[in-house]
């Protein structure tokens, strides 16, 4: 399966991703452009580190400081950057489907680094890699994804991946933050929906808690007692199964969806391991993107 192959490759790259061993600079001479039209810490920096570790050159462009601020469209921006000889465009944007739109209009490889409420594929991959490293084969494992499902591209991508690997996803959150059609997102039998976190806490192998996306108006959909009902508090952490994991894609709203003591818990929290896995996953993805472009060029 392509997904397993990508995860295996990322796992092998992990020591070089975190700088423990030197990476082979197989992308020397390649040029990667990060087009980030939404703010980002982890994704942008880890794509840049991934590209540099593999020897590629990197350029970064954001909405502020680019001609997007003068009204230039996403596609026009991408086509202009491509015209400068870029091999891979890494695109983050607020438009759901924006990365696919760019891919339809350029010849170089395009990697989706998060598009609106739609998908965040490399976040999904890094979540899977982190879970797999701790839990082994994910078939039959139960993973709760808690919180702002409605606005979360992470929830979508990670759920697709977990379902593909045979895990069961429990989507947990208030009705206002779980769209009615979400159950049909992927294999129905692999997803259940719950509005009550407490009965689930002690039954799952991992909990991925999501950021409440205030910038996407999620704040209007939550009650003031959100932390009481859905927050990962110390008392909920105390009821986790032995070996169960806590994940968060970041950035965290500490004290809202996750308490300090849980985020920083040395036993269960793997939040910073997710970030390290992100570099490895993005190295694997960039290598695959460059290989795909090379094959495409040869076939024309
Ligand atoms: N998880 C994630 O996408 O974080 P950033 O928005 O900081 O890239």
CSV table of C-alpha atoms and ligand atoms in Angstrom, one decimal:
chain,number,residue,atom,x,y,z
A,1,UNK,CA,0.0,0.0,0.0
A,2,UNK,CA,1.3,3.5,-0.9
A,3,UNK,CA,0.5,4.9,2.5
A,4,UNK,CA,2.4,2.2,4.4
A,5,UNK,CA,5.4,2.6,2.0
A,6,UNK,CA,5.4,6.3,2.7
A,7,UNK,CA,5.3,5.8,6.4
A,8,UNK,CA,8.0,3.2,6.3
A,9,UNK,CA,10.2,5.6,4.3
A,10,UNK,CA,9.6,8.4,6.7
A,11,UNK,CA,10.4,6.2,9.6
A,12,UNK,CA,13.8,5.3,8.0
A,13,UNK,CA,14.4,9.1,7.5
A,14,UNK,CA,13.6,10.0,11.1
A,15,UNK,CA,17.3,9.9,12.4
A,16,UNK,CA,18.4,12.3,9.7
A,17,UNK,CA,15.2,14.4,10.0
A,18,UNK,CA,16.1,15.2,13.6
A,19,UNK,CA,19.8,15.7,12.8
A,20,UNK,CA,21.1,12.5,14.5
A,21,UNK,CA,22.6,11.3,11.2
A,22,UNK,CA,23.4,13.2,8.0
A,23,UNK,CA,20.8,12.9,5.3
A,24,UNK,CA,21.9,12.0,1.7
A,25,UNK,CA,21.6,15.3,-0.2
A,26,UNK,CA,19.7,13.7,-3.0
A,27,UNK,CA,17.7,16.8,-3.8
A,28,UNK,CA,20.7,19.0,-4.5
A,29,UNK,CA,19.9,21.2,-7.4
A,30,UNK,CA,16.2,21.1,-6.8
A,31,UNK,CA,14.2,24.2,-5.8
A,32,UNK,CA,11.3,24.0,-3.4
A,33,UNK,CA,8.9,27.0,-3.0
A,34,UNK,CA,6.8,27.3,0.2
A,35,UNK,CA,3.7,29.3,-0.7
A,36,UNK,CA,2.1,29.9,2.7
A,37,UNK,CA,-1.0,32.1,2.4
A,38,UNK,CA,-2.1,31.2,6.0
A,39,UNK,CA,0.1,31.5,9.0
A,40,UNK,CA,2.1,28.4,10.1
A,41,UNK,CA,4.9,27.5,12.4
A,42,UNK,CA,5.3,23.7,12.2
A,43,UNK,CA,4.3,22.9,8.7
A,44,UNK,CA,6.3,25.8,7.0
A,45,UNK,CA,9.4,25.3,9.0
A,46,UNK,CA,9.4,21.5,8.8
A,47,UNK,CA,9.0,21.6,5.0
A,48,UNK,CA,11.9,24.0,4.9
A,49,UNK,CA,14.0,21.8,7.2
A,50,UNK,CA,13.1,18.7,5.2
A,51,UNK,CA,14.1,20.3,1.9
A,52,UNK,CA,17.4,21.6,3.3
A,53,UNK,CA,18.3,18.3,4.9
A,54,UNK,CA,17.9,16.7,1.5
A,55,UNK,CA,20.1,19.4,-0.1
A,56,UNK,CA,17.4,21.3,-2.0
A,57,UNK,CA,17.2,25.1,-2.2
A,58,UNK,CA,14.1,26.7,-0.6
A,59,UNK,CA,12.2,30.0,-1.2
A,60,UNK,CA,9.4,31.1,1.1
A,61,UNK,CA,6.5,33.3,0.1
A,62,UNK,CA,3.6,34.4,2.4
A,63,UNK,CA,0.5,36.5,1.8
A,64,UNK,CA,2.1,39.5,3.6
A,65,UNK,CA,4.9,40.8,1.5
A,66,UNK,CA,3.8,39.2,-1.7
A,67,UNK,CA,1.5,40.6,-4.5
A,68,UNK,CA,-1.3,38.5,-3.0
A,69,UNK,CA,-1.8,41.6,-0.8
A,70,UNK,CA,-2.5,43.5,-4.1
A,71,UNK,CA,-5.1,41.0,-5.2
A,72,UNK,CA,-3.1,38.6,-7.2
A,73,UNK,CA,-4.8,35.2,-7.3
A,74,UNK,CA,-3.4,32.0,-5.8
A,75,UNK,CA,-3.1,30.4,-9.3
A,76,UNK,CA,-1.4,33.4,-10.8
A,77,UNK,CA,1.0,33.6,-7.9
A,78,UNK,CA,1.8,29.9,-8.3
A,79,UNK,CA,2.2,30.1,-12.1
A,80,UNK,CA,4.6,33.1,-11.6
A,81,UNK,CA,6.7,31.1,-9.1
A,82,UNK,CA,6.7,28.1,-11.3
A,83,UNK,CA,7.9,30.2,-14.2
A,84,UNK,CA,11.1,30.9,-12.2
A,85,UNK,CA,12.0,27.2,-12.4
A,86,UNK,CA,10.7,25.7,-9.2
A,87,UNK,CA,10.5,21.9,-8.9
A,88,UNK,CA,7.9,21.6,-6.1
A,89,UNK,CA,5.3,24.1,-4.8
A,90,UNK,CA,4.3,23.5,-1.2
A,91,UNK,CA,0.9,25.3,-0.8
A,92,UNK,CA,-1.0,26.4,2.3
A,93,UNK,CA,-4.1,28.4,1.7
A,94,UNK,CA,-7.5,29.2,3.2
A,95,UNK,CA,-9.3,28.0,0.1
A,96,UNK,CA,-10.6,24.4,0.5
A,97,UNK,CA,-9.4,22.7,-2.7
A,98,UNK,CA,-6.8,25.5,-3.3
A,99,UNK,CA,-3.8,23.1,-3.6
A,100,UNK,CA,-5.7,21.0,-6.1
A,101,UNK,CA,-6.6,24.2,-8.0
A,102,UNK,CA,-2.9,25.1,-8.2
A,103,UNK,CA,-1.9,21.5,-9.3
A,104,UNK,CA,-4.4,21.8,-12.1
A,105,UNK,CA,-2.7,24.9,-13.4
A,106,UNK,CA,1.0,24.2,-13.1
A,107,UNK,CA,3.3,21.4,-14.4
A,108,UNK,CA,5.6,21.1,-11.4
A,109,UNK,CA,4.7,19.0,-8.4
A,110,UNK,CA,2.4,20.5,-5.8
A,111,UNK,CA,2.1,19.4,-2.2
A,112,UNK,CA,-0.9,20.3,-0.1
A,113,UNK,CA,0.3,21.9,3.2
A,114,UNK,CA,-3.3,22.5,4.4
A,115,UNK,CA,-6.2,23.9,2.4
A,116,UNK,CA,-8.9,25.6,4.4
A,117,UNK,CA,-11.2,23.1,6.1
A,118,UNK,CA,-10.4,20.4,3.6
A,119,UNK,CA,-7.3,18.4,4.1
A,120,UNK,CA,-3.8,18.5,5.7
A,121,UNK,CA,-2.3,15.3,4.3
A,122,UNK,CA,1.2,15.6,5.8
A,123,UNK,CA,-0.3,16.3,9.2
A,124,UNK,CA,-2.3,13.1,8.8
A,125,UNK,CA,0.9,11.2,7.8
A,126,UNK,CA,2.8,12.5,10.8
A,127,UNK,CA,0.0,11.6,13.2
A,128,UNK,CA,0.0,8.1,11.7
A,129,UNK,CA,3.8,7.7,12.0
A,130,UNK,CA,3.7,8.9,15.6
A,131,UNK,CA,0.9,6.5,16.5
A,132,UNK,CA,2.5,3.6,14.7
A,133,UNK,CA,5.8,4.1,16.4
A,134,UNK,CA,4.2,3.7,19.8
A,135,UNK,CA,1.2,1.4,19.1
A,136,UNK,CA,2.6,-0.8,16.3
A,137,UNK,CA,0.1,-2.1,13.8
A,138,UNK,CA,-2.9,0.3,13.9
A,139,UNK,CA,-5.4,-2.4,12.8
A,140,UNK,CA,-8.1,-2.6,15.5
A,141,UNK,CA,-6.7,0.3,17.5
A,142,UNK,CA,-9.2,2.9,18.8
A,143,UNK,CA,-8.3,6.6,18.4
A,144,UNK,CA,-10.5,9.5,19.6
A,145,UNK,CA,-10.3,12.7,17.7
A,146,UNK,CA,-11.8,15.4,20.0
A,147,UNK,CA,-13.0,18.9,19.5
A,148,UNK,CA,-13.4,21.2,16.5
A,149,UNK,CA,-14.1,18.5,13.9
A,150,UNK,CA,-16.1,20.9,11.8
A,151,UNK,CA,-13.3,23.2,11.0
A,152,UNK,CA,-10.5,20.7,11.1
A,153,UNK,CA,-8.6,19.6,8.0
A,154,UNK,CA,-6.4,17.6,10.4
A,155,UNK,CA,-9.4,15.6,11.5
A,156,UNK,CA,-10.2,14.7,7.9
A,157,UNK,CA,-6.7,13.7,6.8
A,158,UNK,CA,-5.9,11.8,10.0
A,159,UNK,CA,-9.3,10.0,9.9
A,160,UNK,CA,-8.8,8.9,6.3
A,161,UNK,CA,-5.3,7.6,7.2
A,162,UNK,CA,-6.5,5.8,10.3
A,163,UNK,CA,-9.4,4.2,8.5
A,164,UNK,CA,-7.1,3.1,5.7
A,165,UNK,CA,-4.8,1.4,8.2
A,166,UNK,CA,-7.7,-0.4,9.9
A,167,UNK,CA,-8.0,1.7,13.0
A,168,UNK,CA,-11.3,2.8,14.5
A,169,UNK,CA,-12.0,6.6,14.9
A,170,UNK,CA,-14.3,8.0,17.5
A,171,UNK,CA,-15.1,11.6,16.6
A,172,UNK,CA,-16.0,13.4,19.8
A,173,UNK,CA,-17.3,17.0,20.2
A,174,UNK,CA,-20.3,19.1,20.7
A,175,UNK,CA,-23.0,18.8,18.0
A,176,UNK,CA,-22.2,22.3,16.8
A,177,UNK,CA,-18.6,21.2,15.9
A,178,UNK,CA,-19.4,17.8,14.2
A,179,UNK,CA,-21.1,18.3,10.9
A,180,UNK,CA,-24.0,15.8,10.2
A,181,UNK,CA,-22.3,14.5,7.0
A,182,UNK,CA,-19.0,13.8,8.8
A,183,UNK,CA,-20.0,10.2,9.4
A,184,UNK,CA,-19.9,9.6,5.7
A,185,UNK,CA,-16.4,11.0,5.3
A,186,UNK,CA,-14.8,7.6,4.8
A,187,UNK,CA,-15.6,3.9,5.6
A,188,UNK,CA,-18.6,4.3,7.9
A,189,UNK,CA,-17.9,1.2,9.8
A,190,UNK,CA,-14.6,2.7,11.0
A,191,UNK,CA,-16.0,5.9,12.4
A,192,UNK,CA,-18.4,6.5,15.3
A,193,UNK,CA,-19.5,9.9,16.6
A,194,UNK,CA,-20.0,10.8,20.2
A,195,UNK,CA,-20.9,14.0,22.0
A,196,UNK,CA,-19.7,12.7,25.4
A,197,UNK,CA,-15.9,12.4,26.0
A,198,UNK,CA,-15.9,10.9,29.5
A,199,UNK,CA,-17.1,7.3,28.7
A,200,UNK,CA,-14.5,7.2,25.9
A,201,UNK,CA,-11.4,8.4,27.7
A,202,UNK,CA,-10.6,5.1,29.3
A,203,UNK,CA,-11.4,3.0,26.2
A,204,UNK,CA,-9.1,4.3,23.5
A,205,UNK,CA,-5.4,3.8,22.6
A,206,UNK,CA,-4.9,7.5,21.8
A,207,UNK,CA,-6.7,10.8,21.9
A,208,UNK,CA,-6.0,13.5,19.3
A,209,UNK,CA,-7.3,16.7,20.7
A,210,UNK,CA,-7.9,19.5,18.2
A,211,UNK,CA,-7.4,23.3,18.4
A,212,UNK,CA,-10.6,25.3,18.7
A,213,UNK,CA,-10.2,27.4,15.5
A,214,UNK,CA,-11.2,30.8,16.6
A,215,UNK,CA,-10.1,32.3,13.2
A,216,UNK,CA,-12.7,30.1,11.5
A,217,UNK,CA,-15.5,31.3,13.9
A,218,UNK,CA,-15.5,28.0,15.9
A,219,UNK,CA,-15.6,30.2,19.0
A,220,UNK,CA,-19.2,31.0,18.2
A,221,UNK,CA,-20.0,27.3,18.2
A,222,UNK,CA,-18.7,26.4,21.6
A,223,UNK,CA,-20.1,26.9,25.1
A,224,UNK,CA,-18.1,28.6,27.8
A,225,UNK,CA,-17.8,25.2,29.6
A,226,UNK,CA,-16.0,23.6,26.6
A,227,UNK,CA,-13.0,22.7,28.8
A,228,UNK,CA,-15.3,21.1,31.4
A,229,UNK,CA,-17.0,19.0,28.7
A,230,UNK,CA,-14.2,18.3,26.2
A,231,UNK,CA,-10.9,19.5,27.5
A,232,UNK,CA,-8.0,17.1,28.2
A,233,UNK,CA,-7.8,17.9,31.9
A,234,UNK,CA,-5.6,16.2,34.5
A,235,UNK,CA,-8.6,14.2,35.8
A,236,UNK,CA,-9.3,12.8,32.3
A,237,UNK,CA,-5.6,12.0,31.8
A,238,UNK,CA,-5.7,10.0,35.0
A,239,UNK,CA,-8.3,7.8,33.5
A,240,UNK,CA,-6.4,7.0,30.3
A,241,UNK,CA,-5.5,3.3,29.7
A,242,UNK,CA,-1.9,2.4,30.5
A,243,UNK,CA,0.2,3.3,27.4
A,244,UNK,CA,-2.5,5.5,25.8
A,245,UNK,CA,-1.2,8.5,24.0
A,246,UNK,CA,-2.1,12.2,23.8
A,247,UNK,CA,-1.6,14.0,20.5
A,248,UNK,CA,-2.3,17.6,19.4
A,249,UNK,CA,-1.5,19.0,15.9
A,250,UNK,CA,-0.6,22.4,17.3
A,251,UNK,CA,-0.8,25.2,17.9
A,252,UNK,CA,-2.3,24.5,21.3
A,253,UNK,CA,-4.9,26.6,23.1
A,254,UNK,CA,-3.5,25.7,26.6
A,255,UNK,CA,-6.3,25.8,29.2
A,256,UNK,CA,-9.0,25.4,26.6
A,257,UNK,CA,-8.7,22.0,24.8
A,258,UNK,CA,-5.7,20.8,26.7
A,259,UNK,CA,-4.3,21.6,30.1
A,260,UNK,CA,-0.6,22.4,30.7
A,261,UNK,CA,0.0,19.3,32.8
A,262,UNK,CA,-1.4,17.0,30.1
A,263,UNK,CA,0.4,18.7,27.2
A,264,UNK,CA,3.7,18.4,29.0
A,265,UNK,CA,3.1,14.9,30.5
A,266,UNK,CA,6.2,12.9,29.9
A,267,UNK,CA,4.4,9.5,29.9
A,268,UNK,CA,1.4,10.1,27.6
A,269,UNK,CA,2.0,13.3,25.5
A,270,UNK,CA,3.8,12.7,22.2
A,271,UNK,CA,3.1,16.2,20.9
A,272,UNK,CA,6.7,17.1,20.3
A,273,UNK,CA,7.4,13.7,18.8
A,274,UNK,CA,4.7,14.6,16.2
A,275,UNK,CA,6.7,17.7,15.3
A,276,UNK,CA,9.9,15.6,14.7
A,277,UNK,CA,7.9,13.0,12.7
A,278,UNK,CA,6.7,15.9,10.6
A,279,UNK,CA,10.1,16.6,9.3
A,280,UNK,CA,10.6,13.0,8.3
A,281,UNK,CA,7.3,12.7,6.7
A,282,UNK,CA,7.9,15.9,4.7
A,283,UNK,CA,11.3,14.6,3.6
A,284,UNK,CA,9.6,11.4,2.3
A,285,UNK,CA,6.9,13.4,0.6
A,286,UNK,CA,9.3,15.8,-1.1
A,287,UNK,CA,11.4,12.9,-2.3
A,288,UNK,CA,8.3,11.3,-3.8
A,289,UNK,CA,7.2,14.6,-5.4
A,290,UNK,CA,10.6,15.1,-7.0
A,291,UNK,CA,10.7,11.5,-8.3
A,292,UNK,CA,7.2,11.9,-9.7
A,293,UNK,CA,8.1,15.1,-11.6
A,294,UNK,CA,11.3,13.4,-12.9
A,295,UNK,CA,9.3,10.4,-14.2
A,296,UNK,CA,6.7,12.7,-15.7
A,297,UNK,CA,9.4,14.7,-17.5
A,298,UNK,CA,10.9,11.6,-19.0
A,299,UNK,CA,7.6,10.3,-20.3
A,300,UNK,CA,7.0,13.5,-22.3
B,1,LIG,N1,-0.2,21.5,12.7
B,1,LIG,C1,0.0,22.6,11.9
B,1,LIG,O1,-0.4,22.6,10.7
B,1,LIG,O2,0.6,23.7,12.5
B,1,LIG,P1,1.0,25.0,11.8
B,1,LIG,O3,-0.3,25.7,11.4
B,1,LIG,O4,1.8,25.8,12.8
B,1,LIG,O5,1.7,24.7,10.5
